Amino acid sequence: MPPGPALAAALRATTLEVARATGRYDAVVVGAGAAGSMAALLLTEAGLRVLVLDAGMVRSPIRSFSRRLSRGLTRRLLGTAALAALDRRRQWIQTQCYAHPFAPDAFVDDLDCPYVTPADRPFVWLRVRGLGGRLHIPAHGRQYYRLGPDDLAPADGLSPPWPLQSGELDPWYALAEHRLGLAGRRDNVPWLPDSELSIVLEPTPIEAALQRSISARWAGARPLLGRFAVPPDFLEAAAQTGRLLVRRGAIAREIEVDGSGRVRGVVWIDQQSGTEQRACAPLVFLCASALESTRLLLLSRSPRSPAGLGATSGALGRYLMDHIRLVANGKGPPLPPEPPPEQGRCLYLPRFDARDLSMPGQSRGFGVQVSEVFADAGASDFSAASYGEMLPRPENSVMLDPKLRDAWGIPVLRIDCRYSPTELLRAREQSTALRELADAVGVTLTEIAEAPDPPGIANHECGTARMGDDPAKSVLDPYNECWDARGLYVTDGACFPSQGSQNPTLTILALTARACDHAFRSARG
Ligand SMILES: Cc1cc2nc3c(=O)[nH]c(=O)nc-3n(C[C@H](O)[C@H](O)[C@H](O)COP(=O)(O)OP(=O)(O)OC[C@H]3O[C@@H](n4cnc5c(N)ncnc54)[C@H](O)[C@@H]3O)c2cc1C
């Protein structure tokens, strides 16, 4: 998405001199994805002058044009397979994302941005660097769901409760939904809270038929219309306040803390000049995406925190999660011709593991996003993706690799993550559920996953710097402020103590909004 006029002006105004000038801004936000752009918007609206540092590369228009041209020529002369093979040479991880072909340059270069995993435990770390982050990838899923009371305080005791009072997140969810302009319906499902909607949807005839087939087969299935929104342009709105500065190609490498344990600023590398810079402010929002933010905490060592900010708890780098993802595609009966649905439109089957009952019997389970669309006069296209909850376990972890560094000389992550036997069992249940679903709606599957994709590929990675009530067991306090660095807030998925089976971004946005309010109130005393 090209920058709007106010954001373009803010980008022009943020020269290197301005970005490093002490006193020009009150807060620094690291990362301009979902979390960072929401933080920038709310902090500027509250009257703060904000500098956003984003690692997204700055490419000259000539270089971008020649790259588009050469990709276009390769596709035309040698075909899509040759283009994909070419992309895999530098992006062998990123090309595993289904959305890569829609925005190849938004994803990182795996040669420049490496990481390490044990040979038998792959983790597919999908990373986008650029304004808007992953939210602005053209094929983004656009799904937004709240976590419910059972997700935030799991009754099975297998993960700690979130450090929130019952209903405490509701106003912040409502704020995020309002800012997104969410479309959907009020569904009154006990274990999936309703959202505040800007657009109330009615099912199309195809969706209504699909809902009927699913409900007729299972008493406990709740086939809802998916709740979705077009990508928000929070940064443009923030820039319109006149209080936003944005520096692209600004790769944060360390958070600085003073002797009293208060955050002092951010050390960053300017991609264009290759020089190390400092941005000083009493308030820092770290929003670089879950694993990048944890990497930065691990890199931020001081005499008070020799193993990184938040490491004294033993929780930093631990409890990594990603959804257990399985997909199925197939061909259904012919449908009446309909224009292609709006991107993000689908049915959502929350807790489809409980489809035979009226309520989920166990506290962890899976949901399914499903769509069936007109393909041609002979058949319809069916696709379904199931997302299962992964438990936060200490052995699923990240740490700094002692040797390997990225293209900017910054130590990289060593990621060690695997599914437990229970999660592999759940994956088998997910595969069975997808088969049954296809059967119920008269679809012949052409592709069905028997085993889960490696962790990471669901793109819902979270944990590794969790929030909690107890500084001995968590990295962040209940308002996302780092116990070891007051004034430093981490509000991306790193903070999640557990993940539910819902897509994470709405919760990231709600927590960011709540943390902004807390930071603002704390600053005013
Ligand atoms: C194809 C696809 C579909 C998805 N569909 C859904 C969906 O339907 N629903 C849902 O809830 N989620 C979905 N997700 C996941 C969702 O996009 C993420 O949960 C969300 O974007 C996370 O927001 P974030 O701000 O934490 O990180 P990101 O969006 O990844 O943004 C991180 C930002 O930090 C910047 N950054 C990184 N490192 C540094 C550094 N060292 N210094 C400075 N800046 C840095 C990057 O440039 C980037 O702008 C999808 C993801 C993908 C890729």
XYZ file of C-alpha atoms and ligand atoms in Angstrom:
578
model
C 0.000 0.000 0.000
C 1.669 3.303 -1.058
C 1.909 5.868 1.769
C -0.911 8.403 1.961
C -0.097 12.131 1.709
C 0.389 12.787 5.445
C 2.555 9.686 5.910
C 4.607 10.548 2.812
C 5.256 13.992 4.308
C 6.232 12.451 7.672
C 8.651 10.105 5.893
C 10.253 13.020 4.057
C 10.520 15.040 7.265
C 12.254 12.233 9.162
C 15.805 12.798 7.990
C 18.660 11.075 9.797
C 19.353 14.310 11.694
C 15.730 14.562 12.872
C 15.564 10.875 13.876
C 18.623 11.169 16.117
C 17.860 14.613 17.549
C 17.157 14.363 21.278
C 14.016 16.213 22.344
C 12.219 16.026 18.979
C 9.890 13.213 20.151
C 8.402 11.864 23.395
C 8.170 8.183 22.456
C 9.841 5.705 20.107
C 7.890 2.863 18.502
C 9.963 -0.011 17.072
C 8.167 -1.685 14.159
C 5.287 -0.423 12.035
C 3.147 -3.558 11.790
C -0.237 -4.109 13.429
C 1.017 -3.408 16.960
C 3.398 -0.574 16.107
C 1.048 1.361 13.859
C -1.767 1.097 16.443
C 0.643 2.369 19.136
C 1.770 5.234 16.902
C -1.839 6.215 16.219
C -3.026 6.196 19.837
C 0.085 7.868 21.247
C 0.021 10.692 18.678
C -3.709 11.166 19.235
C -2.978 11.480 22.963
C -0.670 14.402 22.152
C 2.739 12.691 22.179
C 5.341 13.273 19.486
C 6.272 9.804 18.221
C 9.206 8.480 16.227
C 8.552 5.148 14.476
C 11.648 3.131 13.558
C 10.882 0.447 10.992
C 13.313 -2.044 9.482
C 11.536 -2.097 6.094
C 14.092 -1.497 3.380
C 14.131 1.647 1.322
C 14.471 0.784 -2.354
C 14.971 3.372 -5.064
C 12.083 3.655 -7.564
C 14.516 2.663 -10.340
C 15.579 -0.522 -8.499
C 11.978 -1.447 -7.693
C 10.952 -0.897 -11.318
C 13.823 -2.968 -12.745
C 13.090 -5.788 -10.273
C 9.407 -5.837 -11.265
C 10.421 -5.828 -14.914
C 12.872 -8.731 -14.551
C 10.335 -10.767 -12.544
C 7.674 -10.100 -15.172
C 10.013 -11.141 -17.988
C 11.099 -14.314 -16.145
C 7.453 -15.282 -15.611
C 6.541 -14.610 -19.227
C 9.575 -16.261 -20.854
C 10.331 -19.124 -18.450
C 7.064 -19.600 -16.523
C 5.891 -19.360 -12.909
C 7.876 -22.414 -11.808
C 11.131 -20.806 -12.967
C 10.226 -17.599 -11.135
C 9.509 -19.553 -7.936
C 12.854 -21.387 -8.265
C 14.594 -18.040 -8.672
C 12.862 -16.648 -5.564
C 13.806 -19.733 -3.537
C 17.518 -18.987 -4.009
C 17.342 -16.069 -1.544
C 13.981 -16.720 0.138
C 13.819 -20.480 0.716
C 11.933 -19.901 3.990
C 9.687 -17.000 2.942
C 8.512 -18.744 -0.260
C 6.787 -21.304 2.017
C 4.144 -18.672 2.816
C 1.133 -18.963 0.505
C 1.101 -15.162 0.246
C 4.710 -14.790 -0.880
C 3.957 -14.570 -4.640
C 1.680 -11.567 -4.002
C 4.409 -9.421 -2.425
C 7.804 -11.156 -2.695
C 9.804 -8.042 -1.824
C 7.906 -7.411 1.396
C 9.247 -10.651 2.857
C 12.795 -10.690 4.175
C 15.764 -12.036 2.277
C 16.718 -15.277 4.048
C 20.396 -14.815 3.218
C 20.423 -11.406 4.907
C 18.135 -12.439 7.778
C 19.102 -15.993 8.763
C 18.225 -17.960 11.895
C 19.105 -21.411 13.138
C 17.006 -24.486 14.035
C 17.968 -28.036 14.984
C 18.110 -30.145 11.804
C 15.151 -32.337 12.824
C 12.946 -29.525 14.184
C 12.198 -27.006 11.442
C 10.485 -23.744 12.326
C 9.275 -21.639 9.401
C 9.826 -18.054 10.527
C 7.898 -15.866 8.083
C 8.918 -12.236 8.296
C 7.747 -9.100 6.574
C 9.688 -5.874 6.844
C 7.887 -2.737 5.752
C 5.285 -0.171 6.826
C 2.098 -2.010 7.821
C 4.005 -5.242 8.471
C 2.246 -8.494 7.635
C -1.177 -6.828 7.781
C -0.506 -5.122 4.442
C 0.394 -8.296 2.519
C -2.163 -8.506 -0.322
C -3.382 -12.057 0.470
C -3.689 -11.457 4.234
C -6.519 -13.475 5.838
C -8.137 -10.379 7.479
C -9.765 -12.490 10.224
C -10.312 -10.910 13.650
C -11.698 -12.797 16.681
C -11.682 -12.099 20.403
C -10.319 -14.558 22.922
C -13.028 -15.775 25.290
C -13.054 -16.106 29.093
C -11.972 -19.777 28.847
C -9.002 -18.808 26.656
C -7.874 -16.079 29.063
C -8.295 -18.203 32.190
C -7.923 -21.835 31.055
C -9.632 -24.179 33.488
C -7.259 -27.112 32.838
C -4.320 -25.321 34.522
C -2.005 -26.251 31.626
C -1.055 -22.595 31.128
C -1.233 -19.628 33.484
C -4.259 -17.335 33.407
C -3.709 -14.036 31.638
C -3.094 -11.256 34.195
C -6.434 -9.626 33.430
C -9.677 -9.293 35.347
C -12.720 -10.873 33.750
C -14.008 -8.528 31.019
C -11.023 -6.182 31.403
C -10.017 -6.466 27.751
C -13.543 -5.882 26.405
C -13.363 -2.072 25.972
C -9.969 -2.422 24.281
C -11.288 -5.085 21.925
C -14.188 -2.726 21.145
C -11.769 0.117 20.438
C -9.681 -2.050 18.098
C -12.796 -3.350 16.302
C -14.114 0.166 15.879
C -10.764 1.359 14.442
C -10.678 -1.612 12.060
C -14.265 -1.088 10.909
C -15.032 -4.764 11.489
C -17.645 -6.629 9.430
C -19.507 -9.683 10.752
C -22.581 -10.643 12.744
C -23.527 -10.953 16.397
C -23.517 -14.702 16.901
C -24.087 -15.264 20.616
C -21.688 -18.204 20.898
C -20.795 -18.698 24.565
C -17.117 -19.515 23.974
C -16.435 -16.939 21.215
C -17.360 -13.422 22.406
C -19.231 -11.199 19.984
C -17.480 -8.182 18.508
C -18.462 -4.536 18.044
C -19.323 -4.396 14.361
C -19.172 -1.489 11.945
C -20.772 -3.535 9.160
C -23.425 -6.190 9.804
C -23.270 -8.925 7.173
C -26.011 -11.129 5.752
C -25.042 -14.554 4.404
C -24.999 -14.914 0.637
C -27.114 -17.796 -0.738
C -23.923 -19.897 -1.066
C -22.869 -19.160 2.528
C -26.383 -19.856 3.833
C -26.442 -23.239 2.047
C -23.034 -24.107 3.482
C -24.186 -23.116 6.983
C -27.311 -25.270 6.620
C -25.323 -28.351 5.511
C -22.904 -28.033 8.426
C -25.588 -27.382 11.056
C -27.660 -30.309 9.746
C -24.718 -32.679 10.247
C -23.516 -31.563 13.701
C -25.548 -30.314 16.632
C -22.563 -28.514 18.182
C -21.135 -26.863 15.067
C -21.587 -23.090 14.902
C -20.847 -22.036 11.297
C -20.535 -18.247 11.633
C -19.834 -15.616 9.045
C -16.138 -14.764 9.418
C -15.382 -11.389 11.004
C -13.046 -9.426 8.785
C -11.806 -5.942 7.908
C -9.806 -4.323 5.153
C -6.219 -3.478 6.201
C -6.287 -0.348 8.354
C -4.046 2.607 7.549
C -3.239 3.588 11.125
C 0.041 5.260 10.165
C -1.620 7.675 7.752
C -4.121 8.610 10.493
C -1.259 9.041 12.980
C 0.622 11.251 10.520
C -2.470 13.438 10.132
C -2.056 14.511 13.772
C 1.165 16.271 12.724
C 3.032 14.537 15.564
C 4.462 11.524 13.715
C 7.990 10.932 12.487
C 8.785 7.695 10.608
C 12.194 6.388 9.641
C 12.366 3.414 7.291
C 15.445 1.194 6.950
C 15.934 1.705 10.708
C 16.951 -1.657 12.157
C 16.721 -1.627 15.943
C 19.491 -3.625 17.585
C 19.267 -2.828 21.309
C 17.058 -1.192 23.918
C 18.992 1.023 26.339
C 18.111 1.297 30.012
C 19.570 3.722 32.572
C 21.087 2.824 35.927
C 17.727 3.106 37.691
C 16.055 0.583 35.362
C 14.164 3.088 33.209
C 14.233 2.825 29.444
C 16.487 5.436 27.805
C 16.078 4.759 24.095
C 16.880 2.541 21.146
C 20.136 1.826 19.336
C 19.492 1.263 15.647
C 21.326 0.796 12.379
C 20.555 3.100 9.516
C 20.299 0.862 6.472
C 21.105 3.647 4.010
C 24.340 4.854 5.626
C 25.221 1.647 7.485
C 25.826 3.725 10.618
C 24.766 3.039 14.203
C 22.330 5.596 15.633
C 20.526 6.329 18.903
C 16.954 7.489 19.464
C 16.402 8.695 23.034
C 12.988 8.868 24.708
C 11.493 8.012 28.105
C 8.863 5.788 26.466
C 9.524 2.928 24.024
C 6.977 0.582 22.441
C 8.633 -2.576 21.156
C 6.395 -3.936 18.375
C 8.782 -5.687 15.974
C 6.701 -8.953 15.903
C 6.903 -11.659 18.550
C 10.269 -13.220 17.841
C 12.021 -10.034 16.654
C 10.962 -8.264 19.853
C 12.285 -11.106 21.987
C 15.493 -11.098 19.988
C 15.857 -7.387 20.836
C 15.227 -8.042 24.545
C 17.901 -10.783 24.474
C 20.302 -8.383 22.742
C 19.729 -5.662 25.354
C 22.256 -6.569 28.031
C 23.381 -4.384 30.890
C 24.984 -4.879 34.312
C 21.443 -5.048 35.792
C 20.261 -7.529 33.132
C 23.338 -9.446 31.921
C 21.302 -12.032 29.955
C 18.887 -9.522 28.411
C 15.893 -7.498 29.573
C 13.430 -9.736 31.383
C 15.812 -12.701 31.521
C 15.992 -12.854 35.325
C 12.493 -14.392 35.279
C 13.687 -17.399 33.288
C 10.693 -16.800 30.989
C 12.453 -14.731 28.315
C 12.719 -16.720 25.093
C 10.515 -19.524 26.424
C 6.921 -20.687 25.813
C 6.934 -20.197 22.024
C 3.643 -21.142 20.348
C 2.159 -21.182 16.864
C -1.136 -22.595 15.727
C -1.204 -26.198 14.516
C -2.303 -25.634 10.928
C -3.757 -28.090 8.442
C -5.371 -27.223 5.144
C -7.696 -28.985 2.716
C -8.804 -28.068 -0.798
C -11.375 -29.672 -3.028
C -14.081 -29.458 -5.648
C -17.731 -29.095 -4.714
C -20.998 -29.265 -6.646
C -21.653 -26.505 -9.194
C -22.907 -23.249 -7.692
C -24.913 -20.409 -9.182
C -22.513 -17.815 -10.636
C -21.580 -15.161 -8.069
C -18.851 -12.548 -8.235
C -15.765 -13.539 -6.210
C -16.334 -12.740 -2.527
C -14.596 -9.834 -0.850
C -11.153 -10.809 0.463
C -11.508 -12.086 4.032
C -15.068 -13.304 3.559
C -15.486 -16.920 4.710
C -17.272 -19.039 7.293
C -15.658 -19.561 10.671
C -16.324 -22.732 12.681
C -15.106 -21.929 16.211
C -14.097 -24.913 18.344
C -14.964 -27.363 15.584
C -13.498 -30.093 17.813
C -16.794 -29.825 19.758
C -18.974 -30.229 16.667
C -20.827 -33.238 18.062
C -21.729 -31.498 21.306
C -23.319 -28.200 22.159
C -20.286 -26.938 24.175
C -16.555 -27.702 24.000
C -15.799 -30.432 26.538
C -12.070 -29.790 26.760
C -10.366 -26.472 27.183
C -8.052 -26.660 24.122
C -9.251 -27.295 20.610
C -9.346 -25.996 17.055
C -11.337 -23.778 14.715
C -11.772 -23.928 10.937
C -12.013 -21.183 8.322
C -13.860 -22.448 5.277
C -15.060 -21.083 1.967
C -16.735 -22.418 -1.130
C -16.850 -20.212 -4.213
C -18.138 -20.371 -7.748
C -15.360 -21.733 -9.987
C -17.016 -22.578 -13.296
C -20.207 -24.158 -14.582
C -18.950 -27.642 -13.598
C -17.753 -27.259 -10.025
C -17.060 -24.972 -7.077
C -13.753 -24.408 -5.259
C -13.638 -25.456 -1.603
C -10.870 -24.553 0.801
C -10.554 -24.960 4.545
C -7.821 -24.182 7.052
C -7.859 -25.510 10.586
C -5.974 -23.805 13.429
C -5.371 -25.759 16.640
C -4.122 -24.417 19.944
C -0.535 -25.157 20.961
C 0.358 -25.111 24.640
C 3.080 -22.808 25.976
C 5.891 -25.159 26.967
C 9.277 -23.964 28.279
C 11.287 -26.194 25.933
C 9.829 -24.428 22.893
C 12.275 -21.574 22.981
C 14.509 -19.044 21.259
C 17.985 -17.850 22.219
C 20.784 -15.918 20.561
C 23.095 -18.017 18.432
C 26.651 -17.562 19.704
C 28.168 -17.389 16.200
C 25.829 -16.478 13.369
C 25.005 -12.839 12.585
C 22.691 -11.211 10.068
C 23.711 -8.885 7.239
C 23.988 -6.013 9.756
C 26.219 -7.907 12.175
C 23.390 -8.544 14.675
C 23.331 -11.971 16.401
C 20.501 -14.158 15.093
C 18.019 -16.421 16.822
C 18.309 -20.140 17.407
C 14.716 -21.432 17.420
C 13.821 -24.780 18.933
C 10.134 -25.659 18.654
C 8.214 -28.897 18.242
C 4.727 -30.241 18.722
C 4.009 -32.428 21.743
C 2.467 -35.915 21.294
C -0.898 -34.420 22.406
C -0.611 -31.734 19.739
C 0.206 -34.312 17.065
C -2.876 -36.219 18.176
C -4.930 -33.040 17.869
C -3.493 -32.541 14.373
C -4.842 -35.977 13.412
C -8.253 -34.952 14.778
C -8.031 -31.758 12.704
C -7.317 -33.786 9.562
C -10.269 -36.080 10.293
C -12.496 -33.069 10.939
C -11.563 -31.548 7.563
C -12.442 -34.816 5.798
C -15.798 -34.990 7.605
C -16.479 -31.351 6.759
C -15.815 -31.964 3.059
C -18.083 -34.982 3.181
C -20.883 -33.035 4.880
C -20.919 -30.369 2.163
C -20.516 -32.755 -0.786
C -16.928 -31.870 -1.644
C -14.319 -34.183 -3.162
C -10.969 -33.333 -1.660
C -8.072 -32.793 -4.031
C -5.609 -32.020 -1.223
C -5.690 -32.824 2.473
C -2.908 -32.503 5.029
C -2.352 -35.690 7.038
C 0.222 -34.083 9.334
C 0.571 -30.497 10.496
C 2.751 -27.992 8.710
C 5.948 -27.228 10.656
C 5.402 -24.660 13.401
C 5.738 -21.055 12.216
C 3.880 -21.522 8.969
C 0.519 -20.572 10.504
C 2.014 -17.078 10.915
C 0.450 -16.839 14.383
C 3.667 -17.192 16.394
C 3.433 -15.817 19.903
C 4.903 -16.096 23.381
C 8.615 -15.846 24.405
C 8.180 -12.646 26.510
C 4.982 -13.358 28.346
C 2.997 -11.022 30.564
C 2.053 -12.008 34.105
C 1.450 -10.948 37.689
C 4.733 -12.238 39.036
C 8.110 -10.771 37.967
C 9.727 -14.086 38.888
C 7.708 -15.896 36.200
C 7.043 -13.301 33.489
C 8.894 -10.745 31.380
C 6.118 -8.129 31.239
C 3.729 -6.852 33.872
C -0.070 -6.990 33.412
C 0.074 -3.781 31.308
C 2.801 -5.112 28.971
C 5.481 -2.970 30.639
C 8.798 -4.768 31.037
C 9.485 -5.572 34.704
C 13.206 -4.882 34.061
C 12.809 -1.645 32.075
C 10.096 0.746 33.155
C 8.758 2.770 30.238
C 9.400 -0.135 27.825
C 6.194 -1.780 26.569
C 6.152 -4.941 24.424
C 2.725 -5.341 22.852
C 3.060 -7.764 19.947
C 2.378 -11.502 20.170
C 5.508 -12.034 22.315
C 3.433 -11.124 25.372
C 0.809 -13.899 25.010
C 0.770 -16.350 27.952
C -1.370 -18.727 25.827
C -3.027 -18.439 22.430
C -6.511 -19.959 22.183
C -7.383 -21.193 18.713
C -8.394 -17.775 17.349
C -6.244 -15.620 15.040
C -4.085 -13.398 17.259
C -4.090 -9.931 15.712
C -7.252 -8.518 17.290
C -5.850 -9.393 20.721
C -2.494 -7.785 19.794
C -4.344 -4.592 18.826
C -6.467 -4.590 22.006
C -3.449 -5.113 24.282
C -1.553 -2.363 22.447
C -4.427 0.063 22.966
C -4.600 -0.804 26.664
C -0.817 -0.414 27.066
C -0.899 3.010 25.329
C -3.549 4.159 27.779
C -1.466 2.885 30.702
C 1.713 4.564 29.413
C -0.101 7.830 28.901
C -1.664 7.764 32.384
C 1.666 6.817 33.981
C 3.420 9.708 32.203
C 0.815 12.157 33.549
C 1.296 10.761 37.045
C -0.435 -14.189 4.734
C -0.799 -13.894 6.155
C -2.112 -13.993 6.568
C -2.465 -13.714 7.893
N -3.780 -13.752 8.249
C -4.138 -13.403 9.500
C -5.501 -13.314 9.870
O -6.407 -13.558 9.083
N -5.812 -12.939 11.146
C -4.834 -12.686 12.070
O -5.170 -12.373 13.219
N -3.524 -12.765 11.734
C -3.151 -13.094 10.478
N -1.831 -13.139 10.133
C -0.833 -12.832 11.175
C -0.791 -11.328 11.415
O -0.460 -10.659 10.239
C 0.181 -11.027 12.550
O -0.369 -11.567 13.739
C 0.344 -9.544 12.762
O 0.746 -8.909 11.581
C 1.383 -9.322 13.847
O 1.574 -7.936 13.984
P 2.952 -7.376 14.535
O 2.846 -5.900 14.548
O 3.277 -8.061 15.800
O 4.074 -7.882 13.510
P 4.285 -7.599 11.960
O 3.027 -7.350 11.253
O 5.154 -8.715 11.475
O 5.121 -6.243 11.930
C 6.411 -6.155 12.493
C 7.051 -4.852 12.045
O 8.293 -4.695 12.739
C 9.301 -4.283 11.849
N 10.575 -4.788 12.389
C 10.980 -6.068 12.501
N 12.195 -6.118 13.059
C 12.563 -4.841 13.310
C 13.728 -4.234 13.863
N 14.765 -4.954 14.304
N 13.790 -2.877 13.937
C 12.759 -2.110 13.494
N 11.632 -2.640 12.950
C 11.542 -3.985 12.879
C 8.918 -4.845 10.501
O 9.417 -4.034 9.453
C 7.374 -4.817 10.561
O 6.858 -3.624 10.028
C -1.457 -13.384 8.823
C -0.128 -13.269 8.405
C 0.200 -13.510 7.084
C 1.631 -13.344 6.625
